Amino acid sequence: MTPDRRDPALGIHLGVVALLAVLQFLLPPFHHGMMARIMVLAAYATGYNLLLGYTGLMSLGHAMFFAAGMYGTGLTIQHLGLGVAAAFVAGVAAGLVVAGVVGLITLRTTGPAFLIVTMMLAQAFYLAMLYFNEITMGDQGFVLAGLPFADPTVKYNVALVVFAACLLGSLWLVRSPIGRVLVALRENEERTRLLGYNTALYRLVSVVMSGLMSAVAGAAYTLLFSYVGATFAGILYSIYPLLWTLLGGAGTTLGPLVGTLLMTYLVDVASGLTTGYLMVVGAVLVLTVLWAPAGLVGGLRARWARWLP
Amino acid sequence: MLALTALGLSLVFGVMRIVNVAHGEFFMLGAVVTWYVSTLAGSFLAGLVAAPIVVGAVAIVADRLVLRRVGYEPESTIVATIGLLYILQQLVLTTYGPYARPVEAPLYFRIDFPWFGYSGYKLIVAAGAGVLIVLTWVALSWTRLGLFLRATQQDREMAQAFAVPVGRIYTIAFGLGAGLTAVAGALIVPVQQAHYLMGLDALLMSFVVVILGGLGSLRGTLVAALLVGLSDGLVSVLFSPTLAKIVATLLVGLVLAVRGRGLFGEEPA
Amino acid sequence: MSPLLETQALTRRFGGLEAVSSVDFRLDRGEVRALIGPNGAGKTTLVGLISGRLAPTTGRVLFDGHDITRRPAWHRVGLGIVYTFQITSVYRRLTVHDNVVLAAQRRRLRGLTDWLALDREAVAGDVAAALATVGLAQVHDQPAGALSYGHQRLLEIAMALALRPELLILDEPTQGLAAAEIDALIGLVRDVARQATVLLIEHNMAVVLEVASRVTVMDSGRVIAEGTPRQIETHPDVQRAYLGR
């Protein structure tokens, strides 16, 4: 762990970003939209991974963070006429508030209880969005008009920027002192407390950061795809990041991207085959838990690259 | 009805200390199987009998294949049962279709009081559920199996030391829990219709009941079921079903957050 | 000279049991104090109250003149009270080096800017020093869980040292160690005592005689005797308390 001039991990991450950038010139246009979606959702998964992979807390309620970003941005544009930048900030701020509240509520909850509490809170959030459907348009949602992101190339590159920011941000975080403490929290909470760390505070910070990144993804999604709808607040969108992260590898920075990429294409293919395509979601979950608990990148890392963050 | 479903969940949780997110799907399966059997065989009663057997079998298979391998570890189990939920739900969607289908009630009469009328079938359902609950209670308290179940629930290691076949008990508990829920699903089919998405509501409500009543406490579950059923009805009538659900979900989340430590898994040392 | 640590009428009840009964305990700077007593005497509880792992039922704890009774454990570590676990509690999946880094970096993280620009070289230096002192430098990149029990104990002490404690609390440090390891530990404690005050819970009287400057004896939640090791050895109350062992 001696500080090195060359930083292979950073190199790999930058390489991945570069690859994604180049990809847009190689892929046919249909896939541009798909990839843009994937990159934003991968940003969401990266945020989720901060909590699951590094702090060791499994949440089933992240949809409320994503949706907070989405509604914060979408509603302010639709009803308050805010501009893109201001709306983005509003979405992120909404995510911050929701994450803060949830973090405070769950300060002393761990393990399966944490799972259920977050699931319940997210469900309540979802139902509330349905309840107020004069404003939110419930499940059907509404479309935002006049956003400057219609061009596929613009979509792709903005999504790329968002994802790259989240990816590199998470890389910096997990290698920083804070990241170490979060891992310590995951590994042995009492020990960490007795090393002088205010574990409650770190818990809260972790939830907030994770929620914040998810909200950023949500806000970006709304801006890029001009759509706001309660489906994104539903339990499926809390299960998705869990799935993507687990499959890709919790506790690895690149895992979420891999998982999101694979699963989104898989679901896309499956939906062409059968109406019951979510079965694929179920099957992959079960298989991953049984056969590959470390995920794809996690497995690779254990074999060949233990130094990868 | 709620009590039955919640009872199943409570049983599974209490004995095995895991949360089965697919529990609602067992409910749904019960309803669907009942529909199939009663449509094919022309008898609702046949469906009522077949449902718990079929669903129980499914549960046992799931337990053997998946849950055992995972060692009943809390978080992995939850993830795996989520997977199970989707598999079951979507399988039903593809075979049974997305529509809700009704089944004829075996008896149809109304008892009309001056101020409200109650379909006779509903009364019978409530009575039937009550009977089952009492039966379960009796079985738990008096039979050897019941003794094993309770022992494993209270202290798994001690039970093992006393040669209680814990592994099989777990499977049985899981199967029983599923079966109970399936019966609930079967019973409700004539009243509500069988639909592939009906599991989610049942799941949510069972969670509410089990958590409010105290995890692992069967008596508490029953009391909570009654309370929740009544209040849910009240709130739904006075405000709106969605609001009722919002309140219920929030309540559960907050209660669990406050009392969550040490409720799941081992007590912190 | 005012004591480094002081407890006043410190009491802790667990249900009906009074594990620590109105204990007045004082520790001066630079001491090596041994805390002995039969099982169940309340030693670990007392130490838990001092380190902040437990909250007292009544009574006060003062450190360097300040009332820290209400302070949580993590805060007390920041003040310089460091506790090492009776049953080793290291990060099994992290390397030895990373274990100590967590302790060493804590010391340097005072302000917000430290979070963003921590001096990693300095931290690495602290880690190396701590590991060298306990003699674990060669295994620095092994996972902590792979170490032998004795080495894990040493790792605990290294982590404590990296925190530069004012008061180091060792809870039965020689338990489970081989004779040679015990000797090494005695030397280590003497080294540490040059820079910190040490409070150790010990059952091994030989170690106590070697290392302690003063001894406090507890039984059934109370302090029954206090003095130099020689005095305690021959104290009638102490002999009575230990008779049943």
PDB file of N, CA and C in Angstrom, chain A residues 46-59 62 65 95-96 99-100 102-104 106-107 114 173-174 178-179 181-186 198-214:
ATOM      1  N   THR A  46     -24.218   2.627  -8.828  1.00  0.00           N
ATOM      2  CA  THR A  46     -22.974   2.984  -8.143  1.00  0.00           C
ATOM      3  C   THR A  46     -23.274   3.624  -6.794  1.00  0.00           C
ATOM      4  N   GLY A  47     -24.286   4.492  -6.797  1.00  0.00           N
ATOM      5  CA  GLY A  47     -24.684   5.087  -5.525  1.00  0.00           C
ATOM      6  C   GLY A  47     -25.160   4.020  -4.548  1.00  0.00           C
ATOM      7  N   TYR A  48     -25.939   3.095  -5.060  1.00  0.00           N
ATOM      8  CA  TYR A  48     -26.446   2.020  -4.216  1.00  0.00           C
ATOM      9  C   TYR A  48     -25.294   1.205  -3.643  1.00  0.00           C
ATOM     10  N   ASN A  49     -24.298   0.966  -4.455  1.00  0.00           N
ATOM     11  CA  ASN A  49     -23.164   0.152  -4.046  1.00  0.00           C
ATOM     12  C   ASN A  49     -22.404   0.773  -2.891  1.00  0.00           C
ATOM     13  N   LEU A  50     -22.409   2.110  -2.809  1.00  0.00           N
ATOM     14  CA  LEU A  50     -21.717   2.747  -1.702  1.00  0.00           C
ATOM     15  C   LEU A  50     -22.253   2.229  -0.378  1.00  0.00           C
ATOM     16  N   LEU A  51     -23.573   2.060  -0.352  1.00  0.00           N
ATOM     17  CA  LEU A  51     -24.177   1.617   0.892  1.00  0.00           C
ATOM     18  C   LEU A  51     -24.036   0.100   1.060  1.00  0.00           C
ATOM     19  N   LEU A  52     -24.305  -0.634   0.008  1.00  0.00           N
ATOM     20  CA  LEU A  52     -24.293  -2.087   0.115  1.00  0.00           C
ATOM     21  C   LEU A  52     -22.878  -2.642   0.154  1.00  0.00           C
ATOM     22  N   GLY A  53     -22.123  -2.308  -0.859  1.00  0.00           N
ATOM     23  CA  GLY A  53     -20.822  -2.936  -0.996  1.00  0.00           C
ATOM     24  C   GLY A  53     -19.799  -2.444   0.008  1.00  0.00           C
ATOM     25  N   TYR A  54     -19.838  -1.169   0.330  1.00  0.00           N
ATOM     26  CA  TYR A  54     -18.775  -0.640   1.168  1.00  0.00           C
ATOM     27  C   TYR A  54     -19.173  -0.442   2.601  1.00  0.00           C
ATOM     28  N   THR A  55     -20.425  -0.068   2.864  1.00  0.00           N
ATOM     29  CA  THR A  55     -20.821   0.082   4.257  1.00  0.00           C
ATOM     30  C   THR A  55     -21.504  -1.172   4.768  1.00  0.00           C
ATOM     31  N   GLY A  56     -21.880  -2.057   3.830  1.00  0.00           N
ATOM     32  CA  GLY A  56     -22.462  -3.312   4.258  1.00  0.00           C
ATOM     33  C   GLY A  56     -23.919  -3.253   4.641  1.00  0.00           C
ATOM     34  N   LEU A  57     -24.642  -2.257   4.168  1.00  0.00           N
ATOM     35  CA  LEU A  57     -26.067  -2.156   4.485  1.00  0.00           C
ATOM     36  C   LEU A  57     -26.889  -2.397   3.228  1.00  0.00           C
ATOM     37  N   MET A  58     -27.737  -3.390   3.278  1.00  0.00           N
ATOM     38  CA  MET A  58     -28.568  -3.691   2.112  1.00  0.00           C
ATOM     39  C   MET A  58     -29.905  -2.968   2.248  1.00  0.00           C
ATOM     40  N   SER A  59     -30.209  -2.151   1.265  1.00  0.00           N
ATOM     41  CA  SER A  59     -31.451  -1.386   1.325  1.00  0.00           C
ATOM     42  C   SER A  59     -32.403  -1.851   0.246  1.00  0.00           C
ATOM     43  N   HIS A  62     -34.118   2.205  -2.210  1.00  0.00           N
ATOM     44  CA  HIS A  62     -33.409   3.277  -2.911  1.00  0.00           C
ATOM     45  C   HIS A  62     -34.248   3.961  -3.964  1.00  0.00           C
ATOM     46  N   PHE A  65     -34.975   7.465  -3.238  1.00  0.00           N
ATOM     47  CA  PHE A  65     -33.947   8.475  -3.489  1.00  0.00           C
ATOM     48  C   PHE A  65     -33.925   8.844  -4.965  1.00  0.00           C
ATOM     49  N   GLY A  95     -33.330  14.839  -2.987  1.00  0.00           N
ATOM     50  CA  GLY A  95     -32.711  13.573  -2.616  1.00  0.00           C
ATOM     51  C   GLY A  95     -31.961  13.693  -1.301  1.00  0.00           C
ATOM     52  N   LEU A  96     -31.284  14.805  -1.134  1.00  0.00           N
ATOM     53  CA  LEU A  96     -30.524  15.034   0.094  1.00  0.00           C
ATOM     54  C   LEU A  96     -31.445  15.001   1.310  1.00  0.00           C
ATOM     55  N   ALA A  99     -32.822  11.447   1.881  1.00  0.00           N
ATOM     56  CA  ALA A  99     -31.769  10.580   2.395  1.00  0.00           C
ATOM     57  C   ALA A  99     -31.436  10.926   3.840  1.00  0.00           C
ATOM     58  N   GLY A 100     -31.438  12.223   4.136  1.00  0.00           N
ATOM     59  CA  GLY A 100     -31.150  12.625   5.508  1.00  0.00           C
ATOM     60  C   GLY A 100     -32.179  12.088   6.485  1.00  0.00           C
ATOM     61  N   VAL A 102     -34.277   9.554   6.072  1.00  0.00           N
ATOM     62  CA  VAL A 102     -34.199   8.090   6.163  1.00  0.00           C
ATOM     63  C   VAL A 102     -32.984   7.676   6.975  1.00  0.00           C
ATOM     64  N   GLY A 103     -31.874   8.355   6.747  1.00  0.00           N
ATOM     65  CA  GLY A 103     -30.668   8.031   7.499  1.00  0.00           C
ATOM     66  C   GLY A 103     -30.874   8.187   8.993  1.00  0.00           C
ATOM     67  N   LEU A 104     -31.567   9.249   9.371  1.00  0.00           N
ATOM     68  CA  LEU A 104     -31.808   9.478  10.786  1.00  0.00           C
ATOM     69  C   LEU A 104     -32.735   8.412  11.368  1.00  0.00           C
ATOM     70  N   THR A 106     -33.115   5.399  10.376  1.00  0.00           N
ATOM     71  CA  THR A 106     -32.528   4.054  10.428  1.00  0.00           C
ATOM     72  C   THR A 106     -31.200   4.015  11.139  1.00  0.00           C
ATOM     73  N   LEU A 107     -30.924   5.024  11.927  1.00  0.00           N
ATOM     74  CA  LEU A 107     -29.597   5.135  12.534  1.00  0.00           C
ATOM     75  C   LEU A 107     -29.188   3.885  13.303  1.00  0.00           C
ATOM     76  N   PHE A 114     -33.077  -3.437   8.574  1.00  0.00           N
ATOM     77  CA  PHE A 114     -32.803  -2.287   7.727  1.00  0.00           C
ATOM     78  C   PHE A 114     -33.458  -2.480   6.362  1.00  0.00           C
ATOM     79  N   LEU A 173     -13.824   8.109  -3.232  1.00  0.00           N
ATOM     80  CA  LEU A 173     -14.381   7.927  -1.893  1.00  0.00           C
ATOM     81  C   LEU A 173     -13.886   6.647  -1.230  1.00  0.00           C
ATOM     82  N   VAL A 174     -13.935   5.538  -1.988  1.00  0.00           N
ATOM     83  CA  VAL A 174     -13.607   4.281  -1.307  1.00  0.00           C
ATOM     84  C   VAL A 174     -12.132   4.179  -0.994  1.00  0.00           C
ATOM     85  N   ILE A 178     -12.403   8.200   4.581  1.00  0.00           N
ATOM     86  CA  ILE A 178     -13.816   7.925   4.864  1.00  0.00           C
ATOM     87  C   ILE A 178     -14.180   6.528   4.382  1.00  0.00           C
ATOM     88  N   GLY A 179     -13.707   6.208   3.198  1.00  0.00           N
ATOM     89  CA  GLY A 179     -14.000   4.894   2.647  1.00  0.00           C
ATOM     90  C   GLY A 179     -13.506   3.792   3.558  1.00  0.00           C
ATOM     91  N   VAL A 181     -13.147   3.927   6.728  1.00  0.00           N
ATOM     92  CA  VAL A 181     -13.994   3.845   7.923  1.00  0.00           C
ATOM     93  C   VAL A 181     -15.284   3.123   7.596  1.00  0.00           C
ATOM     94  N   LEU A 182     -15.834   3.381   6.413  1.00  0.00           N
ATOM     95  CA  LEU A 182     -17.076   2.710   6.044  1.00  0.00           C
ATOM     96  C   LEU A 182     -16.861   1.201   5.973  1.00  0.00           C
ATOM     97  N   VAL A 183     -15.760   0.809   5.372  1.00  0.00           N
ATOM     98  CA  VAL A 183     -15.466  -0.619   5.315  1.00  0.00           C
ATOM     99  C   VAL A 183     -15.291  -1.168   6.720  1.00  0.00           C
ATOM    100  N   ALA A 184     -14.613  -0.397   7.562  1.00  0.00           N
ATOM    101  CA  ALA A 184     -14.439  -0.834   8.948  1.00  0.00           C
ATOM    102  C   ALA A 184     -15.791  -1.006   9.631  1.00  0.00           C
ATOM    103  N   LEU A 185     -16.702  -0.080   9.354  1.00  0.00           N
ATOM    104  CA  LEU A 185     -18.056  -0.168   9.889  1.00  0.00           C
ATOM    105  C   LEU A 185     -18.694  -1.480   9.486  1.00  0.00           C
ATOM    106  N   ARG A 186     -18.488  -1.827   8.224  1.00  0.00           N
ATOM    107  CA  ARG A 186     -19.088  -3.045   7.709  1.00  0.00           C
ATOM    108  C   ARG A 186     -18.483  -4.260   8.387  1.00  0.00           C
ATOM    109  N   ASN A 198     -17.121   8.038  15.434  1.00  0.00           N
ATOM    110  CA  ASN A 198     -18.537   8.201  15.735  1.00  0.00           C
ATOM    111  C   ASN A 198     -19.343   7.445  14.695  1.00  0.00           C
ATOM    112  N   THR A 199     -19.585   6.182  14.973  1.00  0.00           N
ATOM    113  CA  THR A 199     -20.164   5.319  13.946  1.00  0.00           C
ATOM    114  C   THR A 199     -21.541   5.781  13.492  1.00  0.00           C
ATOM    115  N   ALA A 200     -22.306   6.344  14.403  1.00  0.00           N
ATOM    116  CA  ALA A 200     -23.627   6.807  13.990  1.00  0.00           C
ATOM    117  C   ALA A 200     -23.499   7.877  12.912  1.00  0.00           C
ATOM    118  N   LEU A 201     -22.565   8.785  13.111  1.00  0.00           N
ATOM    119  CA  LEU A 201     -22.376   9.849  12.142  1.00  0.00           C
ATOM    120  C   LEU A 201     -21.967   9.284  10.786  1.00  0.00           C
ATOM    121  N   TYR A 202     -21.035   8.336  10.806  1.00  0.00           N
ATOM    122  CA  TYR A 202     -20.578   7.757   9.548  1.00  0.00           C
ATOM    123  C   TYR A 202     -21.684   7.023   8.835  1.00  0.00           C
ATOM    124  N   ARG A 203     -22.512   6.323   9.633  1.00  0.00           N
ATOM    125  CA  ARG A 203     -23.676   5.656   9.059  1.00  0.00           C
ATOM    126  C   ARG A 203     -24.522   6.647   8.275  1.00  0.00           C
ATOM    127  N   LEU A 204     -24.829   7.731   8.978  1.00  0.00           N
ATOM    128  CA  LEU A 204     -25.688   8.744   8.379  1.00  0.00           C
ATOM    129  C   LEU A 204     -25.060   9.289   7.106  1.00  0.00           C
ATOM    130  N   VAL A 205     -23.780   9.614   7.190  1.00  0.00           N
ATOM    131  CA  VAL A 205     -23.077  10.152   6.030  1.00  0.00           C
ATOM    132  C   VAL A 205     -23.150   9.173   4.870  1.00  0.00           C
ATOM    133  N   SER A 206     -22.994   7.898   5.187  1.00  0.00           N
ATOM    134  CA  SER A 206     -23.014   6.893   4.131  1.00  0.00           C
ATOM    135  C   SER A 206     -24.371   6.831   3.453  1.00  0.00           C
ATOM    136  N   VAL A 207     -25.427   6.805   4.250  1.00  0.00           N
ATOM    137  CA  VAL A 207     -26.770   6.755   3.664  1.00  0.00           C
ATOM    138  C   VAL A 207     -27.015   7.994   2.821  1.00  0.00           C
ATOM    139  N   VAL A 208     -26.613   9.143   3.345  1.00  0.00           N
ATOM    140  CA  VAL A 208     -26.849  10.382   2.619  1.00  0.00           C
ATOM    141  C   VAL A 208     -26.082  10.398   1.302  1.00  0.00           C
ATOM    142  N   MET A 209     -24.827   9.983   1.333  1.00  0.00           N
ATOM    143  CA  MET A 209     -24.047   9.995   0.097  1.00  0.00           C
ATOM    144  C   MET A 209     -24.639   9.041  -0.935  1.00  0.00           C
ATOM    145  N   SER A 210     -25.033   7.875  -0.449  1.00  0.00           N
ATOM    146  CA  SER A 210     -25.618   6.899  -1.353  1.00  0.00           C
ATOM    147  C   SER A 210     -26.921   7.430  -1.947  1.00  0.00           C
ATOM    148  N   GLY A 211     -27.742   8.006  -1.074  1.00  0.00           N
ATOM    149  CA  GLY A 211     -29.009   8.548  -1.540  1.00  0.00           C
ATOM    150  C   GLY A 211     -28.798   9.708  -2.492  1.00  0.00           C
ATOM    151  N   LEU A 212     -27.789  10.517  -2.191  1.00  0.00           N
ATOM    152  CA  LEU A 212     -27.501  11.677  -3.021  1.00  0.00           C
ATOM    153  C   LEU A 212     -27.134  11.246  -4.437  1.00  0.00           C
ATOM    154  N   MET A 213     -26.243  10.264  -4.524  1.00  0.00           N
ATOM    155  CA  MET A 213     -25.835   9.808  -5.850  1.00  0.00           C
ATOM    156  C   MET A 213     -27.028   9.233  -6.602  1.00  0.00           C
ATOM    157  N   SER A 214     -27.875   8.521  -5.887  1.00  0.00           N
ATOM    158  CA  SER A 214     -29.066   7.966  -6.527  1.00  0.00           C
ATOM    159  C   SER A 214     -29.974   9.083  -7.019  1.00  0.00           C
TER     160      SER A 214
END
